[in-house]
Coordinates of C-alpha atoms and ligand atoms in Angstrom, one line a residue:
X106 CA 161.6 -30.2 61.9
X107 CA 161.9 -26.5 61.3
X108 CA 161.7 -25.4 57.7
X109 CA 162.5 -22.0 56.2
X110 CA 161.3 -20.6 52.9
X111 CA 161.8 -17.4 50.9
X112 CA 160.7 -16.0 47.5
X113 CA 163.4 -14.5 45.3
X114 CA 163.7 -12.7 41.9
X115 CA 160.7 -11.3 40.0
X116 CA 157.3 -12.2 41.5
X117 CA 155.0 -14.6 39.8
X118 CA 151.4 -15.8 40.3
X119 CA 151.4 -18.9 42.4
X120 CA 154.1 -17.9 44.9
X121 CA 151.6 -17.7 47.7
X122 CA 150.1 -21.0 46.8
X123 CA 153.6 -22.5 47.3
X124 CA 154.0 -20.8 50.7
X125 CA 150.5 -22.0 51.8
X126 CA 151.3 -25.5 50.6
X127 CA 154.6 -25.6 52.5
X128 CA 153.1 -24.3 55.8
X129 CA 150.1 -26.7 55.6
X130 CA 152.1 -29.8 54.7
X131 CA 154.7 -29.0 57.4
X132 CA 151.9 -28.5 60.0
X133 CA 150.3 -31.8 59.1
X134 CA 153.6 -33.5 59.8
X135 CA 154.3 -31.8 63.1
X136 CA 156.8 -29.3 61.6
X137 CA 157.0 -25.5 61.6
X138 CA 157.8 -22.9 59.0
X139 CA 159.7 -19.6 59.0
X140 CA 159.6 -17.2 56.1
X141 CA 162.5 -14.8 55.3
X142 CA 161.4 -11.5 53.8
X143 CA 162.5 -10.0 50.5
X144 CA 164.4 -13.0 49.1
X145 CA 168.1 -13.5 49.9
X146 CA 168.3 -10.0 51.3
X147 CA 166.1 -11.0 54.2
X148 CA 168.1 -14.2 54.8
X149 CA 171.3 -12.1 55.0
X150 CA 169.7 -9.6 57.3
X151 CA 167.9 -12.2 59.4
X152 CA 164.5 -10.7 58.8
X153 CA 162.1 -13.6 59.4
X154 CA 158.5 -14.2 60.3
X155 CA 156.9 -17.3 61.8
X156 CA 154.2 -18.7 59.4
X157 CA 151.2 -20.4 61.1
X158 CA 148.8 -22.8 59.6
X159 CA 145.9 -20.4 60.2
X160 CA 143.1 -18.8 58.3
X161 CA 145.3 -16.1 56.8
X162 CA 147.7 -18.7 55.2
X163 CA 144.7 -20.8 54.0
X164 CA 143.3 -17.8 52.1
X165 CA 146.5 -16.7 50.2
X166 CA 146.0 -19.6 47.7
X167 CA 144.4 -17.3 45.2
X168 CA 146.4 -14.1 45.9
X169 CA 149.0 -12.9 43.4
X170 CA 152.5 -11.6 44.4
X171 CA 154.2 -13.0 47.5
X172 CA 153.3 -12.2 51.1
X173 CA 157.0 -12.6 52.0
X174 CA 158.1 -9.9 49.5
X175 CA 160.9 -10.6 47.0
X176 CA 164.0 -9.0 45.7
X177 CA 167.2 -9.4 43.7
X178 CA 170.7 -9.6 44.9
X179 CA 173.9 -9.5 42.9
X180 CA 175.5 -13.0 43.0
X181 CA 178.8 -11.6 44.3
X182 CA 177.0 -10.0 47.3
X183 CA 175.1 -13.2 47.9
X184 CA 178.2 -15.4 47.9
X185 CA 180.1 -12.9 50.1
X186 CA 177.4 -13.4 52.7
X187 CA 177.7 -17.2 53.1
X188 CA 179.0 -17.1 56.7
X189 CA 176.1 -14.7 57.7
X190 CA 173.6 -16.9 56.0
X191 CA 174.9 -20.0 57.8
X192 CA 174.8 -18.2 61.2
X193 CA 171.3 -16.9 60.6
X194 CA 169.9 -20.3 59.7
X195 CA 171.6 -21.9 62.7
X196 CA 170.3 -19.1 65.0
X197 CA 166.8 -19.7 63.7
X198 CA 167.2 -23.5 64.2
X199 CA 166.5 -24.2 60.5
X200 CA 166.8 -27.8 59.4
X201 CA 166.0 -27.2 55.7
X202 CA 165.6 -24.2 53.4
X203 CA 163.1 -24.1 50.5
X204 CA 164.0 -21.2 48.2
X205 CA 161.4 -20.4 45.6
X206 CA 162.8 -18.7 42.5
X207 CA 163.9 -18.8 38.9
X208 CA 167.2 -20.0 37.4
X209 CA 169.3 -17.3 39.3
X210 CA 167.7 -18.2 42.6
X211 CA 168.3 -21.9 42.0
X212 CA 171.9 -21.2 41.2
X213 CA 172.1 -19.5 44.6
X214 CA 170.3 -22.4 46.2
X215 CA 172.9 -24.8 44.7
X216 CA 175.7 -22.6 46.1
X217 CA 174.2 -23.0 49.6
X218 CA 173.8 -26.8 49.0
X219 CA 177.5 -26.9 48.0
X220 CA 178.3 -25.1 51.2
X221 CA 176.6 -27.8 53.3
X222 CA 173.2 -26.2 53.8
X223 CA 170.2 -28.6 53.4
X224 CA 168.1 -27.1 50.6
X225 CA 165.2 -28.1 48.4
X226 CA 164.5 -25.7 45.5
X227 CA 161.1 -24.8 44.0
X228 CA 161.3 -23.4 40.4
X229 CA 159.1 -20.4 39.5
X230 CA 159.0 -18.0 36.6
X231 CA 156.4 -16.7 34.2
X232 CA 159.1 -17.1 31.5
X233 CA 159.0 -20.9 31.8
X234 CA 162.7 -21.0 31.1
X235 CA 163.9 -23.2 34.0
X236 CA 165.4 -26.4 32.7
X237 CA 164.4 -29.9 33.9
X238 CA 160.8 -29.0 34.5
X239 CA 158.1 -29.2 31.8
X240 CA 156.4 -26.1 33.2
X241 CA 156.9 -23.5 35.9
X242 CA 153.9 -22.1 37.7
X243 CA 153.1 -18.5 36.7
X244 CA 153.6 -19.2 33.0
X245 CA 150.0 -20.3 32.5
X246 CA 148.7 -17.2 34.1
X247 CA 151.0 -14.9 32.1
X248 CA 149.9 -16.7 28.9
X249 CA 146.2 -16.3 29.8
X250 CA 146.7 -12.6 30.5
X251 CA 148.6 -12.0 27.3
X252 CA 146.1 -14.0 25.2
X253 CA 143.2 -11.9 26.6
X254 CA 145.1 -8.7 25.8
X255 CA 145.9 -9.9 22.2
X256 CA 142.3 -10.9 21.7
X257 CA 141.3 -7.3 22.5
X258 CA 144.0 -5.9 20.3
X259 CA 142.5 -7.9 17.4
X260 CA 139.2 -6.0 17.5
X261 CA 140.7 -2.6 17.6
X262 CA 143.3 -3.5 15.0
X263 CA 140.7 -4.7 12.6
X264 CA 138.5 -1.7 13.2
X265 CA 141.3 0.7 12.3
X266 CA 143.0 -1.4 9.6
X267 CA 146.2 -1.3 11.6
X268 CA 149.2 -3.6 12.4
X269 CA 149.6 -4.1 16.1
X270 CA 152.9 -5.1 17.7
X271 CA 152.3 -6.7 21.1
X272 CA 155.4 -7.0 23.3
X273 CA 155.3 -9.7 26.0
X274 CA 157.8 -10.7 28.6
X275 CA 160.5 -13.2 27.8
X276 CA 164.0 -12.0 28.6
X277 CA 165.9 -14.9 27.1
X278 CA 163.2 -17.2 25.7
X279 CA 160.0 -16.9 23.8
X280 CA 157.6 -19.3 25.6
X281 CA 155.1 -16.6 26.5
X282 CA 155.2 -15.1 23.0
X283 CA 154.8 -18.5 21.4
X284 CA 151.9 -19.7 23.5
X285 CA 150.0 -16.5 23.7
X286 CA 150.7 -15.8 20.0
X287 CA 149.4 -19.2 19.0
X288 CA 146.4 -19.0 21.3
X289 CA 145.4 -15.6 20.1
X290 CA 146.0 -16.2 16.4
X291 CA 149.0 -13.9 15.9
X292 CA 150.1 -13.4 12.3
X293 CA 153.8 -13.4 13.3
X294 CA 155.7 -14.3 16.5
X295 CA 159.2 -13.0 17.2
X296 CA 161.3 -14.7 19.9
X297 CA 164.8 -14.5 21.2
X298 CA 165.7 -18.0 20.0
X299 CA 165.2 -16.9 16.4
X300 CA 166.6 -13.5 15.4
X301 CA 164.2 -11.9 13.0
X302 CA 164.6 -10.3 9.6
X303 CA 162.5 -7.2 9.4
X304 CA 162.3 -7.5 5.7
X305 CA 160.7 -10.9 6.1
X306 CA 158.3 -9.6 8.8
X307 CA 157.2 -6.8 6.4
X308 CA 156.8 -9.3 3.5
X309 CA 154.4 -11.4 5.7
X310 CA 152.3 -8.4 6.5
X311 CA 152.3 -7.2 2.8
X312 CA 151.2 -10.7 1.7
X313 CA 148.3 -10.4 4.2
X314 CA 147.2 -7.1 2.7
X315 CA 147.5 -8.5 -0.9
X316 CA 145.2 -11.3 0.1
X317 CA 142.6 -8.8 1.1
X318 CA 143.2 -8.7 4.9
X319 CA 143.4 -5.2 6.4
X320 CA 145.1 -5.7 9.7
X321 CA 147.8 -7.7 11.4
X322 CA 149.0 -8.8 14.8
X323 CA 152.6 -9.4 15.6
X324 CA 153.7 -10.8 19.0
X325 CA 157.2 -10.1 20.1
X326 CA 159.1 -11.2 23.2
X327 CA 160.9 -8.4 24.9
X328 CA 164.3 -10.1 24.4
X329 CA 163.8 -10.7 20.6
X330 CA 166.6 -9.4 18.4
X331 CA 167.0 -8.7 14.7
X332 CA 169.4 -10.8 12.6
X333 CA 172.8 -9.3 12.5
X334 CA 173.1 -6.5 9.9
X335 CA 169.4 -6.3 9.2
X336 CA 168.3 -3.6 11.6
X337 CA 170.2 -1.0 13.6
X338 CA 169.7 -1.5 17.4
X339 CA 171.5 0.3 20.2
X340 CA 173.7 -1.6 22.6
X341 CA 171.8 -2.7 25.7
X342 CA 172.9 -1.3 29.1
X343 CA 173.3 -3.6 32.1
X344 CA 171.5 -3.0 35.4
X345 CA 173.0 -3.4 39.0
X346 CA 172.2 -7.1 39.0
X347 CA 173.9 -7.8 35.7
X348 CA 170.6 -8.0 33.7
X349 CA 170.4 -6.3 30.3
X350 CA 168.0 -3.4 30.0
X351 CA 165.5 -3.7 27.1
X352 CA 164.9 -1.0 24.6
X353 CA 161.4 -1.0 23.3
X354 CA 161.8 -3.6 20.6
X355 CA 158.1 -3.3 19.7
X356 CA 158.4 0.4 19.1
X357 CA 161.4 -0.1 16.9
X358 CA 159.6 -2.8 14.8
X359 CA 156.4 -0.6 14.6
X360 CA 158.5 2.3 13.2
X361 CA 160.2 0.1 10.7
X362 CA 156.9 -1.4 9.4
X363 CA 155.3 2.0 9.1
X364 CA 158.2 3.3 7.1
X365 CA 158.4 0.3 4.8
X366 CA 154.6 -0.4 4.3
X367 CA 151.9 2.1 3.7
X368 CA 150.0 1.2 6.8
X369 CA 149.3 2.5 10.3
X370 CA 151.1 0.6 13.1
X371 CA 150.8 0.8 16.9
X372 CA 152.8 -1.0 19.6
X373 CA 151.6 -2.1 23.0
X374 CA 153.9 -3.3 25.8
X375 CA 152.0 -5.6 28.3
X376 CA 154.8 -5.5 30.9
X377 CA 154.1 -6.4 34.5
X378 CA 150.4 -6.9 34.0
X379 CA 151.5 -10.4 32.9
X380 CA 153.0 -11.0 36.3
X381 CA 150.4 -9.5 38.6
X382 CA 147.1 -10.8 39.9
X383 CA 145.5 -14.1 40.8
X384 CA 147.0 -17.4 39.4
X385 CA 145.0 -19.6 37.1
X386 CA 143.7 -23.0 38.3
X387 CA 146.6 -24.7 36.5
X388 CA 149.2 -22.6 38.3
X389 CA 147.5 -23.0 41.7
X390 CA 147.6 -26.8 41.3
X391 CA 151.2 -26.9 40.0
X392 CA 152.4 -24.5 42.8
X393 CA 150.6 -26.6 45.5
X394 CA 152.0 -29.9 44.1
X395 CA 155.6 -28.4 44.1
X396 CA 155.1 -27.2 47.7
X397 CA 153.8 -30.5 49.0
X398 CA 156.6 -32.4 47.3
X399 CA 159.4 -30.0 48.4
X400 CA 158.2 -30.1 52.0
X401 CA 158.0 -33.9 51.9
X402 CA 161.6 -34.0 50.5
X403 CA 162.7 -31.8 53.5
X404 CA 160.9 -34.1 55.9
X405 CA 162.5 -37.2 54.4
X406 CA 165.9 -35.7 54.4
X407 CA 166.0 -35.8 50.6
X408 CA 168.1 -32.6 50.4
X409 CA 169.8 -30.7 47.6
X410 CA 167.2 -31.3 45.0
X411 CA 164.8 -29.3 42.9
X412 CA 161.1 -30.3 42.4
X413 CA 160.1 -30.5 38.8
X414 CA 157.1 -31.4 36.6
X415 CA 157.9 -34.3 34.3
X416 CA 154.9 -35.2 32.2
X417 CA 152.1 -35.7 34.7
X418 CA 154.4 -36.3 37.7
X419 CA 156.4 -34.2 40.2
X420 CA 159.9 -35.5 40.6
X421 CA 163.1 -34.5 42.4
X422 CA 165.9 -33.5 40.1
X423 CA 169.5 -32.5 40.8
X424 CA 170.5 -28.9 40.8
X425 CA 172.8 -29.6 37.8
X426 CA 169.7 -30.4 35.6
X427 CA 167.9 -27.2 36.6
X428 CA 170.7 -24.6 36.4
X429 CA 173.4 -23.7 33.9
X430 CA 171.4 -23.6 30.7
X431 CA 167.9 -22.2 30.1
X432 CA 165.0 -24.1 28.6
X433 CA 164.6 -22.5 25.2
X434 CA 161.8 -22.9 22.6
X435 CA 162.8 -25.9 20.4
X436 CA 163.0 -25.3 16.7
X437 CA 160.2 -27.8 16.0
X438 CA 157.8 -25.9 18.3
X439 CA 158.5 -22.7 16.5
X440 CA 158.2 -24.5 13.1
X441 CA 154.7 -25.6 14.1
X442 CA 153.7 -22.0 14.9
X443 CA 155.1 -20.7 11.7
X444 CA 152.5 -22.7 9.7
X445 CA 150.0 -20.2 10.9
X446 CA 151.9 -17.0 10.3
X447 CA 151.1 -14.4 7.6
Ligands
F6P673 O1 160.4 -12.9 35.8 C1 161.2 -12.8 34.6 C2 160.8 -11.5 34.0 O2 159.4 -11.6 33.9 C3 161.4 -11.2 32.6 O3 160.7 -11.7 31.5 C4 161.5 -9.7 32.6 O4 162.4 -9.2 31.8 C5 161.8 -9.4 34.0 O5 161.1 -10.4 34.8 C6 161.4 -8.1 34.5 O6 161.5 -8.0 35.9 P1 161.7 -6.6 36.7 O7 161.0 -5.5 36.0 O8 161.1 -7.0 38.0 O9 163.2 -6.4 36.8

């Protein structure tokens, strides 16, 4: 069998572990693997490389980013290219495609499956927002990086008696903010699923100071928004891929707290540091298990599925379960975290 793979959307620690896992599993079963460069764009432009089960592939396990490159494509441009995609896959003699990506990529993979292309999807994102899987690889690494950063901010915040606002990634959901915030003992966590009231945020900090504490740490997901009518915020612009551009929510919150409380406030945006670098052991193992199971699904002709972590096991789920809605932080998870706020 001839398998193709590609990585699409924002990069994520563990992508190379998946590529390695696919190539090695395929080789052990007498199959070969081709990689398309830069996500869907490379598939449309037929930019492909043969991937060999060699020393180079073996060593990419611990390497961040993706050796195939990645990119984003507007869904309309992608759909318009379906005939070219079919022709390129046929020309390369591909029997099954394994796209590795987030919800947007999996939507694209479903579109290909609906158009008769044999596909097995592998979910990835540091945001952990793909439905149907308990975790995506990349998330654990992002949480570890953010936790380390927040630990460091604790010591400088307490030395200067400051409130620190730490902005982490999380476009639509607050998983990174919730986990890193809990792990690092944040005094408040603001996530997109729960619009915040700046008055309440300030009260929590004020209460801390009344109790004799002199500093505070607030973790905010980049996509967090104030409750309607509580804080003026400019309309968000939309980029060429239809994604909203963020507007320094941590800076805005910092300014508000400084104005309302007599205290010094600083904001830090962790940004792409959370997405770079070597994956944690957990992410390497999850990425490898996804790869082996996706490759086996291809080899068994179990097409048009997505690999997913369910409890301790990797299962194959339908595209419908993985796409359409995002996996948000449930209320009860946020409620648990709230016990430690203030
Ligand atoms: O991978 C998802 C994500 O990490 C979001 O949390 C974030 O908003 C986005 O990627 C940023 O990606 P880029 O800067 O590559 O457009």
